[in-house]
XYZ file of C-alpha atoms in Angstrom:
716
model
C 190.808 142.689 -23.282
C 191.403 141.140 -26.717
C 189.568 137.988 -25.625
C 186.631 140.049 -24.328
C 186.407 141.978 -27.619
C 186.568 138.745 -29.593
C 183.745 137.264 -27.529
C 181.747 140.478 -27.956
C 182.144 140.335 -31.743
C 181.132 136.689 -31.993
C 178.013 137.162 -29.882
C 177.116 140.464 -31.552
C 177.244 138.927 -35.028
C 174.947 136.144 -33.851
C 172.625 138.709 -32.276
C 172.487 140.754 -35.482
C 171.565 137.702 -37.546
C 168.744 137.034 -35.107
C 167.749 140.707 -35.241
C 167.337 140.515 -39.023
C 164.947 137.601 -38.638
C 163.035 139.104 -35.724
C 162.524 142.521 -37.353
C 161.199 140.955 -40.555
C 158.925 138.692 -38.515
C 157.806 141.678 -36.445
C 156.722 143.515 -39.576
C 154.324 140.646 -40.284
C 153.090 140.376 -36.675
C 153.539 143.902 -35.254
C 151.732 143.097 -32.019
C 153.984 140.225 -30.946
C 155.118 140.999 -27.400
C 157.647 138.171 -27.515
C 159.381 139.543 -30.612
C 159.303 143.138 -29.350
C 160.822 142.122 -26.040
C 163.542 140.038 -27.713
C 164.520 142.776 -30.207
C 164.700 145.408 -27.464
C 166.715 143.065 -25.250
C 169.261 142.413 -28.027
C 169.904 146.104 -28.771
C 170.083 146.826 -25.029
C 172.722 144.105 -24.676
C 174.858 145.527 -27.500
C 174.577 149.054 -26.115
C 175.608 148.036 -22.619
C 178.675 146.110 -23.754
C 179.745 148.965 -26.062
C 179.875 151.307 -23.092
C 182.070 148.888 -21.159
C 184.456 148.493 -24.121
C 184.493 152.245 -24.922
C 183.050 151.940 -28.413
C 181.356 155.353 -28.315
C 179.930 155.526 -31.848
C 178.391 152.103 -31.599
C 176.938 152.970 -28.195
C 175.325 156.186 -29.543
C 173.781 154.335 -32.487
C 172.477 151.513 -30.318
C 171.042 154.049 -27.866
C 169.103 155.792 -30.661
C 167.752 152.466 -31.868
C 166.837 151.539 -28.306
C 164.757 154.724 -27.997
C 162.712 153.792 -31.064
C 162.338 150.219 -29.890
C 161.284 151.445 -26.471
C 158.272 153.207 -28.017
C 157.402 150.045 -29.904
C 157.814 147.917 -26.795
C 155.690 150.216 -24.647
C 152.906 150.303 -27.230
C 153.297 154.016 -28.085
C 154.103 153.185 -31.718
C 153.030 150.467 -34.170
C 155.472 148.629 -36.412
C 155.208 149.650 -40.069
C 157.429 149.504 -43.148
C 159.284 152.868 -42.595
C 160.051 151.835 -39.020
C 161.243 148.417 -40.149
C 163.373 149.990 -42.899
C 165.209 152.325 -40.539
C 165.794 149.597 -37.949
C 167.199 147.241 -40.581
C 169.512 150.002 -41.857
C 170.624 150.495 -38.265
C 171.461 146.788 -38.037
C 173.497 147.058 -41.252
C 175.434 150.037 -39.878
C 176.150 148.184 -36.629
C 177.429 145.273 -38.688
C 179.788 147.617 -40.599
C 181.184 148.994 -37.335
C 181.710 145.466 -35.991
C 183.601 144.561 -39.186
C 185.880 147.574 -38.651
C 186.488 146.568 -35.030
C 187.288 143.023 -36.139
C 189.763 144.264 -38.762
C 191.500 147.086 -36.884
C 190.472 146.873 -33.231
C 188.780 150.289 -33.492
C 185.495 151.669 -34.836
C 187.214 153.367 -37.768
C 185.674 156.318 -39.576
C 182.225 154.854 -40.181
C 179.710 157.692 -39.842
C 176.751 157.133 -37.559
C 175.287 160.651 -37.369
C 173.253 160.274 -40.565
C 171.811 156.986 -39.344
C 170.925 158.508 -35.967
C 169.182 161.394 -37.764
C 167.070 158.907 -39.740
C 166.038 157.208 -36.506
C 165.211 160.583 -34.918
C 163.154 161.499 -37.993
C 161.002 158.407 -37.518
C 160.714 159.208 -33.815
C 159.669 162.751 -34.711
C 156.714 161.519 -36.727
C 154.917 160.859 -33.464
C 153.120 157.884 -32.070
C 150.938 155.960 -34.473
C 149.079 153.741 -32.081
C 148.563 153.560 -28.328
C 147.008 150.253 -27.302
C 145.979 150.220 -23.624
C 147.428 148.090 -20.865
C 150.609 147.017 -22.640
C 152.887 145.730 -19.918
C 156.282 144.519 -21.091
C 158.841 144.681 -18.270
C 162.101 146.533 -18.702
C 165.236 144.460 -18.959
C 168.332 145.513 -17.036
C 171.393 143.579 -18.148
C 174.843 144.084 -16.557
C 177.092 145.851 -19.054
C 180.130 143.624 -18.540
C 178.258 140.299 -18.888
C 175.841 140.416 -21.841
C 173.223 137.718 -21.963
C 173.689 136.660 -18.299
C 170.221 137.555 -16.985
C 168.584 134.435 -15.624
C 165.082 135.774 -16.151
C 165.685 137.105 -19.660
C 168.516 135.244 -21.396
C 169.610 136.718 -24.727
C 169.264 134.780 -27.958
C 172.984 134.012 -27.950
C 173.412 133.237 -24.260
C 176.467 130.981 -23.802
C 175.968 127.525 -22.335
C 178.106 126.130 -19.570
C 178.272 122.815 -21.444
C 179.707 124.251 -24.690
C 182.886 126.013 -25.759
C 183.873 127.811 -28.951
C 186.552 126.119 -31.045
C 188.360 127.872 -33.887
C 187.470 126.283 -37.222
C 191.156 126.041 -38.134
C 191.592 123.643 -35.228
C 188.785 121.440 -36.531
C 190.243 121.527 -40.042
C 193.648 120.479 -38.746
C 192.091 117.650 -36.734
C 190.213 116.474 -39.815
C 193.395 116.400 -41.888
C 195.196 114.370 -39.228
C 192.291 111.931 -38.929
C 192.363 111.557 -42.709
C 196.016 110.584 -42.622
C 195.305 108.199 -39.745
C 192.572 106.516 -41.814
C 195.038 105.975 -44.669
C 197.542 104.378 -42.283
C 194.753 102.268 -40.735
C 193.791 100.991 -44.199
C 197.390 100.058 -44.984
C 197.898 98.236 -41.683
C 194.578 96.418 -42.093
C 195.688 95.255 -45.545
C 199.046 94.082 -44.144
C 197.399 92.321 -41.217
C 195.262 90.328 -43.625
C 198.342 88.580 -44.949
C 200.029 87.955 -41.600
C 199.490 84.797 -39.520
C 200.288 86.427 -36.157
C 197.242 86.831 -33.934
C 198.814 89.714 -31.982
C 199.342 91.781 -35.131
C 195.801 91.125 -36.295
C 194.369 92.021 -32.872
C 196.362 95.263 -32.704
C 195.168 96.126 -36.227
C 191.553 95.583 -35.219
C 191.913 97.779 -32.124
C 193.565 100.510 -34.216
C 190.703 100.284 -36.707
C 188.085 100.615 -33.953
C 189.785 103.595 -32.285
C 190.305 105.315 -35.650
C 186.643 104.885 -36.575
C 185.476 106.305 -33.236
C 187.869 109.254 -33.520
C 186.768 109.850 -37.096
C 183.093 109.870 -36.101
C 183.785 112.260 -33.226
C 185.676 114.793 -35.321
C 183.125 114.643 -38.127
C 180.295 115.151 -35.633
C 182.080 118.216 -34.268
C 182.211 119.652 -37.796
C 178.500 119.142 -38.445
C 176.164 122.125 -38.258
C 172.436 122.494 -38.984
C 171.720 123.873 -42.436
C 169.288 126.217 -40.682
C 172.324 128.459 -40.105
C 172.200 129.179 -43.841
C 168.695 130.549 -43.472
C 169.353 133.099 -40.770
C 169.699 135.935 -43.302
C 167.091 134.702 -45.782
C 164.049 136.488 -44.271
C 165.906 139.791 -44.523
C 167.079 139.078 -48.087
C 163.585 138.090 -49.234
C 161.968 141.044 -47.501
C 164.368 143.669 -48.901
C 164.298 142.279 -52.426
C 160.511 141.985 -52.440
C 160.219 145.649 -51.416
C 162.724 146.674 -54.112
C 160.839 144.717 -56.800
C 157.353 145.747 -55.691
C 156.316 142.222 -54.797
C 154.678 140.613 -51.797
C 156.555 137.456 -50.845
C 156.160 134.995 -47.993
C 159.107 132.779 -46.975
C 158.683 129.302 -45.504
C 161.493 127.010 -44.356
C 161.604 123.352 -43.334
C 164.289 120.873 -42.325
C 166.622 123.405 -40.744
C 167.921 120.784 -38.305
C 169.433 118.746 -41.174
C 173.188 118.635 -40.487
C 176.017 119.254 -42.932
C 179.795 119.542 -42.731
C 180.812 123.081 -41.790
C 183.073 123.521 -44.820
C 180.264 122.511 -47.167
C 177.873 124.791 -45.320
C 180.099 127.756 -46.147
C 180.411 126.656 -49.773
C 176.616 126.460 -50.192
C 175.863 129.860 -48.644
C 176.380 132.036 -51.738
C 174.723 129.660 -54.259
C 171.695 129.364 -51.965
C 171.466 133.137 -51.618
C 171.586 133.565 -55.400
C 168.831 131.015 -56.006
C 166.605 132.647 -53.378
C 167.168 136.037 -55.014
C 166.339 134.454 -58.366
C 163.097 133.078 -56.965
C 162.010 136.522 -55.747
C 163.394 138.611 -58.603
C 162.572 136.312 -61.526
C 160.017 133.805 -60.284
C 157.395 135.641 -58.224
C 155.108 137.885 -60.295
C 153.960 141.364 -59.255
C 150.683 141.447 -57.290
C 148.552 142.543 -60.254
C 149.839 139.723 -62.463
C 149.231 137.167 -59.703
C 145.667 138.325 -59.185
C 145.050 138.190 -62.943
C 146.361 134.612 -62.980
C 144.048 133.622 -60.137
C 146.833 133.328 -57.581
C 147.096 134.754 -54.044
C 148.633 138.227 -53.904
C 151.460 136.948 -51.691
C 153.990 134.832 -53.536
C 155.562 131.869 -51.765
C 159.242 130.966 -51.604
C 160.035 127.760 -49.729
C 163.420 126.402 -48.641
C 163.506 122.726 -47.645
C 166.337 120.403 -46.628
C 166.527 116.678 -45.913
C 168.907 113.723 -45.982
C 168.648 111.278 -48.869
C 171.014 108.437 -49.835
C 173.999 109.837 -47.963
C 173.475 113.324 -49.367
C 171.859 116.547 -48.233
C 169.137 117.778 -50.582
C 168.246 121.487 -50.449
C 165.269 122.701 -52.479
C 164.347 126.302 -53.277
C 160.815 126.415 -54.657
C 158.523 129.251 -55.694
C 154.945 129.432 -56.920
C 155.738 132.028 -59.556
C 155.575 132.202 -63.335
C 157.952 129.321 -64.094
C 160.512 129.237 -66.917
C 159.355 129.117 -70.534
C 161.720 126.719 -72.325
C 160.693 128.222 -75.672
C 162.015 131.575 -74.482
C 165.196 129.859 -73.335
C 165.606 128.342 -76.811
C 164.984 131.702 -78.506
C 167.440 133.436 -76.182
C 170.077 130.770 -76.879
C 169.745 131.382 -80.618
C 169.725 135.169 -80.168
C 172.893 135.023 -78.070
C 174.452 132.617 -80.602
C 175.253 129.968 -78.026
C 173.197 127.427 -79.998
C 171.859 127.239 -83.549
C 168.228 126.780 -84.624
C 168.898 123.163 -85.538
C 170.587 122.473 -82.217
C 167.775 123.851 -80.055
C 165.199 122.058 -82.209
C 166.814 118.726 -81.308
C 167.110 119.500 -77.588
C 164.776 118.223 -74.869
C 163.269 120.545 -72.251
C 165.870 119.315 -69.759
C 168.696 120.123 -72.173
C 167.298 123.599 -72.795
C 167.069 124.327 -69.081
C 170.741 123.400 -68.711
C 171.551 126.353 -70.981
C 170.622 128.604 -68.049
C 173.908 127.559 -66.421
C 176.044 128.820 -69.320
C 178.330 131.780 -68.491
C 176.740 135.067 -69.530
C 173.321 133.559 -70.224
C 170.406 135.596 -68.864
C 166.645 135.702 -69.376
C 166.278 139.211 -67.942
C 164.898 141.788 -70.369
C 166.961 144.603 -68.837
C 169.933 145.041 -66.531
C 168.988 146.006 -62.968
C 170.626 145.798 -59.567
C 168.859 142.438 -59.179
C 169.608 140.640 -62.436
C 170.433 140.831 -66.108
C 174.212 140.642 -66.301
C 174.362 136.894 -66.904
C 176.550 136.107 -63.913
C 175.044 133.833 -61.341
C 173.724 130.449 -62.344
C 177.020 129.420 -63.933
C 178.755 130.394 -60.684
C 176.117 128.457 -58.727
C 176.770 125.311 -60.747
C 180.554 125.753 -60.571
C 180.490 126.303 -56.804
C 178.233 123.329 -56.117
C 180.148 121.119 -58.560
C 183.410 121.978 -56.809
C 182.159 120.261 -53.643
C 180.855 117.196 -55.453
C 177.256 118.358 -55.699
C 174.724 118.892 -58.466
C 172.089 121.501 -59.301
C 168.879 120.552 -61.089
C 165.847 122.605 -62.063
C 162.221 121.606 -62.538
C 159.754 124.171 -63.816
C 156.142 124.470 -64.922
C 154.971 127.563 -66.759
C 152.491 129.497 -64.646
C 153.005 127.278 -61.592
C 156.556 127.848 -60.407
C 160.105 126.550 -60.328
C 162.055 124.260 -58.016
C 165.846 124.336 -57.809
C 167.371 121.265 -56.194
C 170.895 121.189 -54.763
C 172.382 117.794 -53.878
C 175.630 117.725 -51.930
C 177.542 115.070 -49.952
C 177.419 115.144 -46.162
C 181.175 115.657 -46.031
C 184.064 115.828 -48.440
C 186.658 114.486 -46.052
C 186.152 110.742 -45.475
C 183.528 108.537 -47.129
C 182.736 104.844 -47.476
C 183.427 103.503 -50.970
C 183.398 100.300 -53.016
C 186.534 99.590 -55.032
C 185.837 98.239 -58.532
C 188.071 97.204 -61.407
C 187.899 98.082 -65.074
C 190.694 96.575 -67.182
C 193.795 96.945 -64.984
C 192.737 100.078 -63.112
C 190.902 100.477 -59.798
C 188.149 103.018 -59.205
C 186.185 104.037 -56.099
C 182.394 104.390 -56.109
C 180.823 106.232 -53.121
C 178.897 103.651 -51.106
C 175.975 106.051 -50.762
C 175.290 105.585 -54.487
C 175.585 101.767 -54.511
C 172.371 99.773 -54.098
C 173.677 96.264 -54.842
C 175.846 94.167 -57.162
C 174.461 91.546 -59.544
C 176.263 89.072 -61.802
C 174.586 88.204 -65.132
C 175.323 84.566 -65.944
C 173.846 84.539 -69.433
C 171.990 81.295 -68.673
C 169.305 81.780 -66.020
C 166.064 83.421 -67.016
C 166.075 87.079 -65.992
C 169.868 87.176 -65.556
C 170.888 88.212 -69.056
C 171.635 91.511 -70.761
C 169.168 92.453 -73.498
C 168.638 95.464 -75.730
C 165.959 98.068 -76.333
C 167.062 99.341 -79.716
C 170.813 99.842 -79.379
C 170.706 100.339 -75.601
C 171.589 97.494 -73.175
C 169.202 96.750 -70.315
C 169.127 94.207 -67.501
C 166.017 92.628 -66.032
C 166.273 93.160 -62.283
C 163.363 91.610 -60.390
C 160.965 92.398 -63.208
C 162.186 95.976 -63.788
C 164.268 97.056 -66.777
C 167.566 98.554 -65.632
C 169.495 100.739 -68.119
C 173.178 99.828 -68.361
C 176.367 101.815 -68.904
C 179.747 100.170 -69.526
C 182.509 101.737 -67.439
C 185.181 101.178 -70.059
C 183.092 103.217 -72.530
C 182.642 106.007 -69.990
C 186.394 106.134 -69.449
C 187.141 105.907 -73.169
C 189.451 102.901 -72.849
C 189.236 99.618 -74.797
C 187.853 96.526 -73.101
C 190.591 94.036 -72.332
C 190.377 90.776 -74.296
C 191.259 87.535 -72.542
C 189.930 84.903 -70.130
C 189.300 87.529 -67.451
C 188.127 90.190 -69.881
C 185.416 88.967 -72.287
C 185.555 90.823 -75.561
C 181.913 90.700 -76.588
C 179.798 93.759 -75.641
C 177.751 93.364 -72.491
C 179.621 90.244 -71.310
C 180.226 91.818 -67.901
C 181.603 90.203 -64.799
C 179.552 92.396 -62.444
C 176.810 95.010 -62.689
C 176.907 97.686 -59.986
C 173.350 98.923 -59.423
C 173.733 102.634 -58.683
C 171.333 105.372 -57.657
C 171.799 108.858 -59.047
C 169.249 111.320 -57.689
C 166.008 109.335 -57.969
C 166.872 106.976 -60.822
C 168.632 103.598 -60.910
C 171.074 102.370 -63.525
C 173.650 99.607 -63.839
C 177.365 100.223 -64.299
C 179.167 97.315 -65.967
C 182.565 96.675 -64.351
C 185.087 93.870 -64.558
C 185.114 93.105 -60.839
C 184.526 94.278 -57.264
C 187.520 94.174 -54.931
C 186.729 95.607 -51.519
C 184.928 98.172 -49.386
C 187.053 100.866 -47.736
C 186.816 104.124 -45.846
C 188.618 106.504 -48.180
C 190.019 110.002 -47.770
C 188.827 112.257 -50.587
C 191.562 114.327 -52.197
C 190.774 117.154 -54.651
C 191.548 116.827 -58.359
C 193.524 119.125 -60.592
C 191.492 121.364 -62.884
C 192.385 119.230 -65.911
C 191.007 116.004 -64.422
C 188.002 117.774 -62.919
C 187.093 119.104 -66.358
C 186.629 115.569 -67.695
C 183.375 115.366 -65.738
C 183.678 111.687 -64.764
C 185.717 111.910 -61.565
C 184.713 113.413 -58.201
C 188.146 113.161 -56.566
C 191.041 110.838 -55.847
C 192.187 108.689 -52.935
C 194.989 106.427 -51.799
C 194.044 102.795 -51.186
C 195.299 100.525 -48.454
C 197.899 98.952 -50.760
C 199.363 102.361 -51.599
C 197.807 102.679 -55.050
C 196.080 105.876 -56.127
C 192.469 105.461 -57.236
C 190.106 107.918 -58.892
C 186.622 108.364 -57.401
C 183.794 108.088 -59.939
C 181.220 110.881 -60.122
C 178.012 108.824 -60.279
C 175.769 111.849 -60.801
C 177.814 113.064 -63.776
C 177.909 109.589 -65.371
C 174.136 109.248 -65.080
C 173.545 112.757 -66.395
C 175.796 112.436 -69.428
C 175.444 108.763 -70.354
C 171.841 107.960 -69.581
C 170.766 110.782 -71.886
C 171.986 108.632 -74.759
C 171.426 105.117 -73.403
C 168.732 102.754 -72.224
C 165.383 104.428 -71.581
C 166.466 107.539 -73.472
C 168.436 105.856 -76.237
C 169.758 108.442 -78.658
C 169.460 107.169 -82.197
C 170.818 110.247 -83.946
C 172.834 109.191 -86.951
C 171.287 105.713 -86.968
C 168.393 104.522 -89.030
C 165.236 104.442 -86.906
C 163.511 101.081 -86.888
C 160.292 100.963 -88.853
C 157.167 99.456 -87.346
C 156.424 95.914 -88.556
C 152.916 94.667 -89.125
C 153.726 91.099 -88.051
C 154.760 90.321 -84.460
C 158.469 90.330 -83.752
C 160.438 87.584 -82.080
C 160.818 89.639 -78.900
C 158.118 91.791 -77.375
C 157.899 94.516 -74.761
C 155.374 93.510 -72.124
C 153.407 96.430 -70.671
C 150.415 96.903 -68.395
C 147.538 99.233 -69.043
C 144.279 100.034 -67.263
C 141.888 97.390 -65.910
C 144.708 94.874 -65.389
C 145.344 94.278 -69.103
C 148.740 92.983 -70.270
C 149.732 93.960 -73.787
C 152.708 92.830 -75.877
C 154.311 95.405 -78.192
C 156.759 94.140 -80.864
C 160.211 95.180 -79.679
C 161.132 96.291 -83.187
C 158.380 98.908 -82.859
C 160.081 100.441 -79.817
C 162.599 103.178 -80.520
C 163.032 104.137 -76.877
C 161.264 104.313 -73.529
C 160.901 107.612 -71.687
C 159.819 108.770 -68.219
C 158.356 112.261 -68.661
C 156.618 114.668 -66.234
C 152.830 114.543 -66.534
C 152.779 118.317 -66.892
C 154.537 117.983 -70.260
C 151.204 116.937 -71.769
C 149.587 119.749 -73.783
C 146.683 120.025 -76.211
C 146.561 120.962 -79.880
C 143.488 120.647 -82.076
C 141.616 118.850 -79.325
C 144.264 116.111 -79.052
C 146.972 115.440 -76.484
C 150.543 116.150 -77.599
C 154.060 116.299 -76.142
C 156.968 118.578 -76.916
C 159.646 115.985 -77.481
C 163.176 116.616 -78.809
C 162.191 119.747 -80.670
C 159.012 118.329 -82.243
C 155.303 118.189 -81.398
C 154.513 114.498 -80.922
C 150.988 113.027 -80.692
C 150.298 111.192 -77.427
C 148.298 107.968 -77.559
C 146.967 106.642 -74.261
C 147.094 102.906 -74.788
C 144.246 102.049 -72.430
C 141.927 104.468 -74.195
C 143.076 103.342 -77.634
C 142.065 99.801 -76.708
C 138.609 100.874 -75.535
C 139.411 100.959 -71.836
C 137.758 103.221 -69.304
C 140.727 104.386 -67.294
C 140.858 107.901 -65.936
C 141.847 110.471 -68.612
C 144.964 111.252 -66.573
C 145.988 107.645 -67.055
C 146.885 105.120 -64.353
C 147.995 106.109 -60.899
C 147.091 109.727 -60.303
C 149.694 110.045 -57.540
C 152.522 109.161 -59.911
C 154.199 112.279 -61.249
C 155.807 110.586 -64.234
C 154.296 109.472 -67.512
C 155.746 106.267 -68.979
C 155.730 106.414 -72.784
C 156.870 104.089 -75.546
C 158.433 106.155 -78.337
C 158.057 104.844 -81.893
C 159.812 106.532 -84.813
C 159.550 106.036 -88.549
C 161.628 108.391 -90.668
C 160.880 111.929 -89.491
C 157.615 111.015 -87.706
C 157.290 110.046 -84.051
C 154.429 108.990 -81.786
C 154.349 108.467 -78.007
C 152.253 105.650 -76.514
C 151.496 106.099 -72.795
C 151.354 102.934 -70.674
C 150.827 102.327 -66.966
C 153.857 100.082 -66.415
C 156.701 98.403 -68.297
C 156.858 94.793 -67.121
C 159.485 92.902 -69.101
C 161.082 91.954 -72.410
C 160.148 88.379 -73.334
C 160.398 85.978 -76.249
C 157.192 85.463 -78.194
C 156.393 82.192 -80.002
C 154.118 82.906 -83.028
C 152.931 79.292 -82.914
C 150.996 80.073 -79.728
C 149.084 82.994 -81.209
C 145.306 82.999 -81.441
C 143.084 85.351 -83.418
C 141.028 88.074 -81.708
C 138.961 90.627 -83.559
C 138.976 93.592 -81.176
C 139.837 97.259 -81.227
C 143.624 97.749 -81.432
C 144.339 94.052 -80.834
C 145.941 91.763 -83.434
C 145.535 88.568 -81.405
C 146.536 86.948 -78.141
C 149.244 84.655 -76.821
C 150.485 83.136 -73.579
C 153.469 84.879 -71.967
C 154.646 83.952 -68.493
C 151.686 81.609 -68.029
C 149.267 84.486 -68.577
C 147.087 85.338 -71.551
C 148.471 88.485 -73.146
C 147.008 90.651 -75.893
C 149.096 91.384 -78.990
C 149.021 95.024 -80.005
C 147.917 95.940 -83.506
C 150.651 98.536 -83.834
C 149.500 99.917 -87.153
C 145.917 100.534 -86.034
C 146.899 102.143 -82.726
C 149.605 104.363 -84.224
C 147.349 105.553 -87.054
C 144.792 106.642 -84.462
C 147.334 109.199 -83.289
C 149.103 110.021 -86.561
C 147.263 109.123 -89.802
C 150.365 110.010 -91.871
C 152.801 107.856 -89.873
C 153.180 105.123 -92.489
C 153.109 107.403 -95.541
C 156.341 107.329 -97.517
């Protein structure tokens, strides 16, 4: 009997999740015969099994719900909001009774009379619609075998080809496979130094069997992320009703698979972000109409695989987040000062939303306002090696993006060396390794301001030195060059959608590693994602590539932070090195490198207007935007360059307290410029021409172009 009850509970929970979705869908399409038949069939199944198991209260409640659903099914009543409300409350009450049965084996003291009275009250209101010729056949399901009807299988009908396995069994199998992988790695390392062919052959067979077993167990743990979305229609519907909003939910990519343990860890953060989208993002109908939007707001949940990770996006077409309000709230709550928020970028300000206790709500409600939520979201996602990012546009909506690994158990990694220590980099983040030789053209490390960059097939790659990230001194000696940037190897890594180079002393091997969790003290450093044991028995820390990119690229390379350093002034004469850029109509322009403070990739929507001119909000200041093609008399589209490209590439130039941004179509290279090859050209914004890379290139008249955007730039 215990096994029968357990099976009943499992199937009933699955049925209730489906009921939530079907009832919400039925409210939108009240005439759907398929949905009506399925909802009635599910309640009929639960009622029949309750009678067999002697759960009287649950049977009475299901019978009352079945009576209401019978009128809907037979066309004597139309689905409306009061009917949906009472049926959803019935589902919640059934779920409470099931929880009591699961905990104690009995129905407990959960009252059902009040719920039955509410159902009877709706029934007593009389029929609301009687469409003719509605013919939906009755479903008679045997009470002791729910879901067994061949003609009308239930939504959770068991399959002969599948069995249920307790998750604890899968977890135990995964732990044992992890230990087996460690032993496999050790034996493989030992076999590499042994001359015996038999030992090597046995090692190879062990490696093959271990890999196949590992893949099988991991596949068994994978589940579609669509399981996370089973309750979302109900959550969105109930919250929209409570907030007086009209919200439509769309989902995509539900078949994307994720490790079961990670699926559980993502459930609550995802629920919170969806509630945020409805409660904070979507405006009330009147405000949407006034803004020229459809009355129904849209919340979309999407999932897909990308670079060995699962990406889940929660997007809405609501009001967006005003970063100025975030800055004001940060000052009001005394989490940042006026000077601090003035120096922060929009991205930095949005990160304040994840601070404990921080809230943008104007009042405390049952939906929001207590400042608990986003910090828990970030903590929960960070605990499983994931990241949370936000992109928002005022008046257009907000997108929250969660990136998490496919599994936390066993991953492929590259082992690198810095000084005398070994570190593991997840292979999913590694694009390639390159070795700068300091001699061949295009294989040297150069600098944009103080930030090192590497020319990789014509693109400028920002660099980060691992020893600086770890806060340890670079070793000096034959194997450890002492001069900055004299790296043995550059690991080209991908974090989210951006590439950067990590300078390491060497690359040792590729291994399948077992990820072990870190202590709270090491996790708080923000550089490490976990630890592992290598094949030679040594313990190695796993680098958190996302965290390194987030923390170090904000002050390096294309976003070089020059706070505390004197900003380079713009020279009138050409410099020895120039930044080669492309603008509209195929023009190549050389900008003196000394005129470049930093390069930035900014969203196009950051462009605003003031006094009839284009400006950017940049690091707490309003910065004039100069479109280089237009400044040189070109005819490119006012949006500049490729309209499909979402990013704006700008060259930032700073002199004292003044800054201008020059928009270009593409950054091509950093090259040496020989003044002896210059020729004079008298043209708008052009100081002359030269030959760079066997092509005629125009030399930018920096002073003239900058003054067109900021007439006071060169004033002392």
